[in-house]
Amino acid sequence: MNVIHLIMTAVMVTLFASTAHASGTPEVDSGTTAWMLTSTALVLLMIPGLAMFYGGLVRTKNVLGTMMHSFSAMAIIGVIWTICGYSMAFGDTIGGVVGWDADKVLLSGIDQTIMEGGIPEYVFAMFQGKFAIITPAIIAGAFAERVKFRGYCVFIALWSLIVYNPLAHIVWGGGFLTGDAIDFAGGTVIHVSAGVAGLVAALYLGARRGYPRVAMHPNSLVMTMIGAGLLWVGWFGFNAGSSVESGLKTGQALAMTQIAAAAGALAWICIEGVLHKKATSLGLVSGILAGLVAITPAAGDVLPVGAISLGILGSLFSYAAITIKNRFGYDDTLDVFGIHGVAGIVGAIVLTFFLRDEPTGGLVQQLVHQVSGVGVAIAASAIGTLLLVWLVDKTVGFKLDERRELAGLDHSLHGEHGYGMLNPN
Amino acid sequence: MNVIHLIMTAVMVTLFASTAHASGTPEVDSGTTAWMLTSTALVLLMIPGLAMFYGGLVRTKNVLGTMMHSFSAMAIIGVIWTICGYSMAFGDTIGGVVGWDADKVLLSGIDQTIMEGGIPEYVFAMFQGKFAIITPAIIAGAFAERVKFRGYCVFIALWSLIVYNPLAHIVWGGGFLTGDAIDFAGGTVIHVSAGVAGLVAALYLGARRGYPRVAMHPNSLVMTMIGAGLLWVGWFGFNAGSSVESGLKTGQALAMTQIAAAAGALAWICIEGVLHKKATSLGLVSGILAGLVAITPAAGDVLPVGAISLGILGSLFSYAAITIKNRFGYDDTLDVFGIHGVAGIVGAIVLTFFLRDEPTGGLVQQLVHQVSGVGVAIAASAIGTLLLVWLVDKTVGFKLDERRELAGLDHSLHGEHGYGMLNPN
Amino acid sequence: MNVIHLIMTAVMVTLFASTAHASGTPEVDSGTTAWMLTSTALVLLMIPGLAMFYGGLVRTKNVLGTMMHSFSAMAIIGVIWTICGYSMAFGDTIGGVVGWDADKVLLSGIDQTIMEGGIPEYVFAMFQGKFAIITPAIIAGAFAERVKFRGYCVFIALWSLIVYNPLAHIVWGGGFLTGDAIDFAGGTVIHVSAGVAGLVAALYLGARRGYPRVAMHPNSLVMTMIGAGLLWVGWFGFNAGSSVESGLKTGQALAMTQIAAAAGALAWICIEGVLHKKATSLGLVSGILAGLVAITPAAGDVLPVGAISLGILGSLFSYAAITIKNRFGYDDTLDVFGIHGVAGIVGAIVLTFFLRDEPTGGLVQQLVHQVSGVGVAIAASAIGTLLLVWLVDKTVGFKLDERRELAGLDHSLHGEHGYGMLNPN
Amino acid sequence: MKLITAIIRPEKLDEVRQALINAEITRITVTRCAGRGQAEHVDIYRGLEVAPALAPKIRLDIACNDDFKQITVDAILGAARSEDGEIGDGKIFVTHLEECIRIRTGEEGGSAI
Amino acid sequence: MKLITAIIRPEKLDEVRQALINAEITRITVTRCAGRGQAEHVDIYRGLEVAPALAPKIRLDIACNDDFKQITVDAILGAARSEDGEIGDGKIFVTHLEECIRIRTGEEGGSAI
Amino acid sequence: MKLITAIIRPEKLDEVRQALINAEITRITVTRCAGRGQAEHVDIYRGLEVAPALAPKIRLDIACNDDFKQITVDAILGAARSEDGEIGDGKIFVTHLEECIRIRTGEEGGSAI
Ligand SMILES: Nc1ncnc2c1ncn2[C@@H]1O[C@H](COP(=O)(O)OP(=O)(O)O)[C@@H](O)[C@H]1O
Ligand SMILES: Nc1ncnc2c1ncn2[C@@H]1O[C@H](COP(=O)(O)OP(=O)(O)O)[C@@H](O)[C@H]1O
Ligand SMILES: Nc1ncnc2c1ncn2[C@@H]1O[C@H](COP(=O)(O)OP(=O)(O)O)[C@@H](O)[C@H]1O
């Protein structure tokens, strides 16, 4: 075995001369690390993307306030995640419900850690941190144009601690669902939970003043479209990065993401074309989103036919959900539930029928897993959100008073105007 | 040979422990894969980039309609490419003109394939798919502000099938020109063919109502500039990704892209400075584009001096072409031919004189290859486009009627307004 | 040793079959190359990001002119860097002050070079070139809204040659400070030097007409926010790319960048919340920037606690500096000194107390190194800038005359309008 | 006929329009503008008088027959005033309208309003 | 002198300007605005009366001497009307203009128009 | 009372406002518009008459009492004129203002200006 040993050493020396580690721990794979670094940057790009997507859809007087919801999530959750979020989501499990690991608090013990796949744990922690950031930012769309900034900040901080971190732990971090339900890149943890949270919060807080009597026009569909473009790009990091490698699975995830987004977009403009004889730009970008959301839980595990189908079904169900919402008349400002919730649920459940490999327990068994995964996300998110919205509303206050809501968030909460150019100054 | 065998196995085990493949097929190179994934994301970024570039240049009433041209290309070609486009471009050749491969239809047979360079074939297919998407999106600029959305959709679908896929096959996919003409990243397949298609379509469809009598101002040069910035960034994926590796050739392509873009931009503002005593922002970004287009076919094969020269020549010829167009008076709305066509032709031909390595057949021989490559692209694109424009115009209709053209695409075709903020609502 | 030799050969053959090089020179590491390519693209993204950030903050009439400052830096420095900049910064040292290397002129001798870390030298040269581009683009904010375009172009060209290239050489390229002061990603070379240059130029050129009597409102905080988002994303390339690897150090740098940006943003809105009872969007994005600038010199060498602290301190000191500036009343239009200068200095000095590893010479010794690094940057930049501003002002002219300043840069220097949509045409 | 021009706070637009509709006045033209009324904020900055910044405002133009003038003015007054009448609430200007022509039909005068 | 204010459809701007130029009226001021005329769309949404949305419009202001009034009005009427006169085609308002001063020269009155 | 409407160059806005403030006129409404005055640029393009492009302008509306009219006009005239009075400097229109109502208080007439 001397020869083998020599060989191994030679390989190590040749390959990893630059890294200082002993050969016992996993070595850095520069390629995988490169892709995970890139993915982290791409998912970060989704935050300005979301800010633009949402920001363009509200009324002119609320554009900055709405963008602030996304940006402040970067600030607040960015810090919380560092302090304890990562530890709660990916620390040693406490009863399968939440994690904790003194070493991961303030990321203090992972400074030199290389993970199994060959990437520094910091990169994984930051990649996951972006998911923690984007989830509350998505929720914000449901109660856009009518909440206090202070209340929002407190809400997302608590929501992250009480809903997101445990949920991420349960599904990904070693909690009681880890490994059963297929949720490749966060269909349930992120989109279903955000969609449901949005719905609950929108119902609790009530509609915007004037809704639906007063027409509320998007201030810039142009910006919304660009935002959707950035979201699509960023989603490559979101889904393909969730493979935590740079190989076949990554390629599969990227391809399915691309295909489902295109199919979703195409489906939506076809629906509109048939029903209204007009394809709208908002429809096209909504279709992109629905397709992307629907493929998220499935990206690594279905074939192109599945991706096309999920994209189409995502758009179909989201379109239907929004139509129905208009009947119910509750005010989910930017259709967070209609798109993220519905397409997320559709994706998480329907993926069962398009899996590349027959699931080990059989289709029915898997379906049960999927449904229960979705169920847990819905339940956790609904209960947690309700509690928190109530709590925030009763303490710092959540819903804006009428005067400031009518005056607009930008002016009354932030003392600014989004488009100074409109003002002949 | 026992030792060697042991060694090989050890190497395999060490390096690719995570991949399940037998050692007979090419193994994934995580680094190359990382860069190709990134390139795919970067080229995707060019679509919103192009939407912004074009969108900012049209009149306010057409901004969404123009952006929809880019975005709907993502949707439509994204799906078509999955279904049969990849197969037509990169399948087994049928007479050197078009490919076909049942295995590539719906990408059904490439699910586990790793290509020679060590990347999953999915990634290559998606990377190439982005090129198929962007080409018709570029064409759209030539007849911006005056075509039906439905007609446009049908047109690009057919154009992709009848012109783009065969052309890609001929030059890259094993067709009759593969290997002769140097076209590193699609100077002829993409830019020349798009430029010519734009010219033909613009001539067939005729000018916008009022052109050139009525002044037609860009609605947002700010957006156009940002779009140009995103295009530059995305072009790194476009050109450097076309090396399908992550190594020396990639670095060369990236460097030349950067240099030519800078040189093109500088050249254009110098020309304007000399001729008009004023450098315009539109000039600067046009120069960026001209430089990028000119270097596209050459990015992997020239030295920095060549990149600077191609950038400058690209701008010079494009500038001249646009000036001449203004004399002729035909209405290529956003100068697709003037920039993509002309700079593409210049780049494809002039690169011969700046090649790193003396071409095997000698300069003259290579020049002939280049010119015939360009010739084929021009011929194929011109004939195919003419046929299709005529066909679409006679069936679903292509040119907008006067009333809806004057009212603007956004309102009359999509029932929306791009800038709601202008409306005091 | 026969066996070892066989092994080495096998390894080489297996791993680098695709590269044609002899085994004597460093071999390409496709993973590291992938990340450095990506980083280059990300840093390039900072230019449109900066153009948006700055562009949104000026008055409507100057939006294009301000964006042109960033974009023309891409054009001008992009070409200069290729011709001689890289040679001056990274060539063989001449007295420790500036470099020169005939081989690097026009990048002519690096066409096939693979550097130690396994990346093509082209990639390194382009990555560094982006830094050379962004530094003058940052300065431009200090005298936004009041300089001639021609003067600006000449100024940045000279500044790059006389200040930036030597400074980069001194600190990174083998000059007299290389290796002493810790400046991971350019805190002193880029941000301190740009900040000081901005201050000097602003003082020399004097205030904008009407300042501070006339209220000068940002034309689009929406655009400024998006720009800040892109800057954050791009900064991942800036900092994590500065590790020139794709491994542990890269991950550390990326994580610290993310954490400091979040902490800076959070700190700033907290300060505003406490002092004004209102968090502004401009405050949030200023905090992002301050945090990013402060972590830049430290990104690879501190722990998360340090990143949080530097982020907070960056915001605190920048906030204070801007408040004080308002007292002094000099006109640093976009607070280049207040943010880049101050946070850069804070970061470069304070990092000493948060280093991962005890510095070899002890804390005090290191502090001296840091302070002298900062001192050199300040001195070099201040003297060089003063000289150049004076020179440019006396020759081509730098400050705009009153009529054209009041009319706005866009109209009077570029003959364009940024927002055509405002004009009912 | 009268042309009633009101400058109001942007945030009051919805309320004012609703009040006008309630008063059966639905025809209206709205323009974005900026203004400065009572110059409460003429800051002194190091001895310099600062031109106070313009605040965003909304301009309403309503053409109406003489008998509708008071109704219109009252509707606006009622809805545009902030809680306890703060500076910046705006102005109403009334001018004489000589002619009014409906483009669609060419009708003139009171019936064309 | 008269001040003619026309509210027209945005898509008609080019045509109207051309018609005015043909009638030798080239001086004009154009403003983006929004409006609602015949309130055809007062939707009822679950029993609530919906304030109809404002549609983008263009406002033209033209100062002219009295004898040019009719020419101007006719030019606008001719060009601004949609094919068969649809709701939303707009209005023309005419008011009396007391003075007109050309800033460049300080000229006043009819010659300053 | 008079309603003074001035169309000026955008770049002159700051100067004009300062001049008005110096003349103690601080109340003002400002609107972005576009216009074409002396049609100096009616280009001929291959025999076609080109509708000259509209240039961005700023519209000021100032309501004032009769005795302030001349002061206001003079202030504008003084500040809005370009160095040697170039085409495009703008116009001042004066119309009669019948009523003026302050929304905040409901005051009417001269004191409400
Ligand atoms: N005399 C005036 N001329 C023109 N516009 C005026 C005048 N007075 C007020 N305005 C407009 O009305 C808006 C609100 O004025 P406001 O501050 O409420 O007036 P006041 O100080 O008389 O109460 C101003 O921003 C301005 O646009
Ligand atoms: N009485 C009015 N006062 C103010 N603006 C009006 C009035 N009537 C019409 N307008 C303006 O003219 C535009 C078009 O009106 P339109 O629907 O054609 O009027 P009508 O219903 O009388 O035919 C409206 O959007 C509005 O801006
Ligand atoms: N008769 C008019 N009616 C409406 N607006 C006018 C008129 N004359 C001038 N204007 C406005 O004033 C602006 C400047 O006009 P200008 O070219 O200075 O006028 P003139 O040619 O009479 O000197 C124009 O762009 C237009 O907006």
mmCIF file of N, CA and C in Angstrom, chain A residues 278, chain B residues 60-65 403-404 406-418, chain E residues 9-11 55-56:
data_model
loop_
_atom_site.group_PDB
_atom_site.id
_atom_site.type_symbol
_atom_site.label_atom_id
_atom_site.label_comp_id
_atom_site.label_asym_id
_atom_site.label_seq_id
_atom_site.Cartn_x
_atom_site.Cartn_y
_atom_site.Cartn_z
ATOM 1 N N LYS A 278 -55.059 40.120 -26.086
ATOM 2 C CA LYS A 278 -53.909 41.001 -25.895
ATOM 3 C C LYS A 278 -52.953 40.357 -24.917
ATOM 4 N N THR B 60 -41.883 57.120 -26.141
ATOM 5 C CA THR B 60 -42.506 56.719 -24.883
ATOM 6 C C THR B 60 -43.653 55.732 -25.094
ATOM 7 N N LYS B 61 -44.415 55.938 -26.137
ATOM 8 C CA LYS B 61 -45.603 55.125 -26.326
ATOM 9 C C LYS B 61 -45.298 53.705 -26.786
ATOM 10 N N ASN B 62 -44.028 53.448 -27.107
ATOM 11 C CA ASN B 62 -43.674 52.123 -27.615
ATOM 12 C C ASN B 62 -42.700 51.376 -26.719
ATOM 13 N N VAL B 63 -42.476 51.897 -25.535
ATOM 14 C CA VAL B 63 -41.393 51.336 -24.736
ATOM 15 C C VAL B 63 -41.665 49.891 -24.320
ATOM 16 N N LEU B 64 -42.861 49.617 -23.854
ATOM 17 C CA LEU B 64 -43.153 48.243 -23.428
ATOM 18 C C LEU B 64 -43.193 47.297 -24.621
ATOM 19 N N GLY B 65 -43.812 47.760 -25.687
ATOM 20 C CA GLY B 65 -43.911 46.922 -26.866
ATOM 21 C C GLY B 65 -42.535 46.516 -27.367
ATOM 22 N N ARG B 403 -53.619 53.655 -37.345
ATOM 23 C CA ARG B 403 -54.210 54.113 -36.109
ATOM 24 C C ARG B 403 -53.453 53.545 -34.908
ATOM 25 N N ARG B 404 -53.203 52.260 -34.934
ATOM 26 C CA ARG B 404 -52.552 51.653 -33.792
ATOM 27 C C ARG B 404 -51.068 52.012 -33.721
ATOM 28 N N LEU B 406 -49.851 54.941 -34.585
ATOM 29 C CA LEU B 406 -49.787 56.286 -34.016
ATOM 30 C C LEU B 406 -50.128 56.263 -32.529
ATOM 31 N N ALA B 407 -51.079 55.437 -32.177
ATOM 32 C CA ALA B 407 -51.453 55.361 -30.766
ATOM 33 C C ALA B 407 -50.335 54.738 -29.936
ATOM 34 N N GLY B 408 -49.471 54.007 -30.567
ATOM 35 C CA GLY B 408 -48.370 53.395 -29.834
ATOM 36 C C GLY B 408 -48.645 51.936 -29.524
ATOM 37 N N LEU B 409 -47.585 51.155 -29.564
ATOM 38 C CA LEU B 409 -47.701 49.721 -29.315
ATOM 39 C C LEU B 409 -48.246 49.438 -27.913
ATOM 40 N N ASP B 410 -47.746 50.168 -26.929
ATOM 41 C CA ASP B 410 -48.067 49.841 -25.545
ATOM 42 C C ASP B 410 -49.561 49.854 -25.326
ATOM 43 N N HIS B 411 -50.174 50.930 -25.788
ATOM 44 C CA HIS B 411 -51.601 51.060 -25.582
ATOM 45 C C HIS B 411 -52.373 50.122 -26.500
ATOM 46 N N SER B 412 -52.024 50.156 -27.771
ATOM 47 C CA SER B 412 -52.911 49.468 -28.708
ATOM 48 C C SER B 412 -52.670 47.959 -28.769
ATOM 49 N N LEU B 413 -51.449 47.512 -28.497
ATOM 50 C CA LEU B 413 -51.222 46.069 -28.570
ATOM 51 C C LEU B 413 -51.232 45.391 -27.201
ATOM 52 N N HIS B 414 -50.837 46.127 -26.182
ATOM 53 C CA HIS B 414 -50.685 45.468 -24.881
ATOM 54 C C HIS B 414 -51.601 46.043 -23.799
ATOM 55 N N GLY B 415 -52.288 47.156 -24.139
ATOM 56 C CA GLY B 415 -53.208 47.721 -23.158
ATOM 57 C C GLY B 415 -52.528 48.200 -21.887
ATOM 58 N N GLU B 416 -51.320 48.711 -22.037
ATOM 59 C CA GLU B 416 -50.569 49.137 -20.863
ATOM 60 C C GLU B 416 -49.841 50.442 -21.153
ATOM 61 N N HIS B 417 -49.279 51.018 -20.105
ATOM 62 C CA HIS B 417 -48.392 52.164 -20.268
ATOM 63 C C HIS B 417 -47.095 51.869 -19.540
ATOM 64 N N GLY B 418 -45.999 52.239 -20.167
ATOM 65 C CA GLY B 418 -44.716 51.927 -19.566
ATOM 66 C C GLY B 418 -44.428 52.716 -18.305
ATOM 67 N N ARG E 9 -56.088 63.507 -27.378
ATOM 68 C CA ARG E 9 -55.487 62.194 -27.184
ATOM 69 C C ARG E 9 -53.985 62.275 -27.467
ATOM 70 N N PRO E 10 -53.170 61.615 -26.657
ATOM 71 C CA PRO E 10 -51.723 61.658 -26.899
ATOM 72 C C PRO E 10 -51.357 61.197 -28.300
ATOM 73 N N GLU E 11 -52.062 60.210 -28.788
ATOM 74 C CA GLU E 11 -51.687 59.659 -30.091
ATOM 75 C C GLU E 11 -52.014 60.610 -31.236
ATOM 76 N N ALA E 55 -57.128 58.853 -17.790
ATOM 77 C CA ALA E 55 -56.398 58.425 -18.987
ATOM 78 C C ALA E 55 -55.390 59.504 -19.377
ATOM 79 N N PRO E 56 -54.240 59.105 -19.865
ATOM 80 C CA PRO E 56 -53.241 60.088 -20.297
ATOM 81 C C PRO E 56 -53.805 60.978 -21.401
#
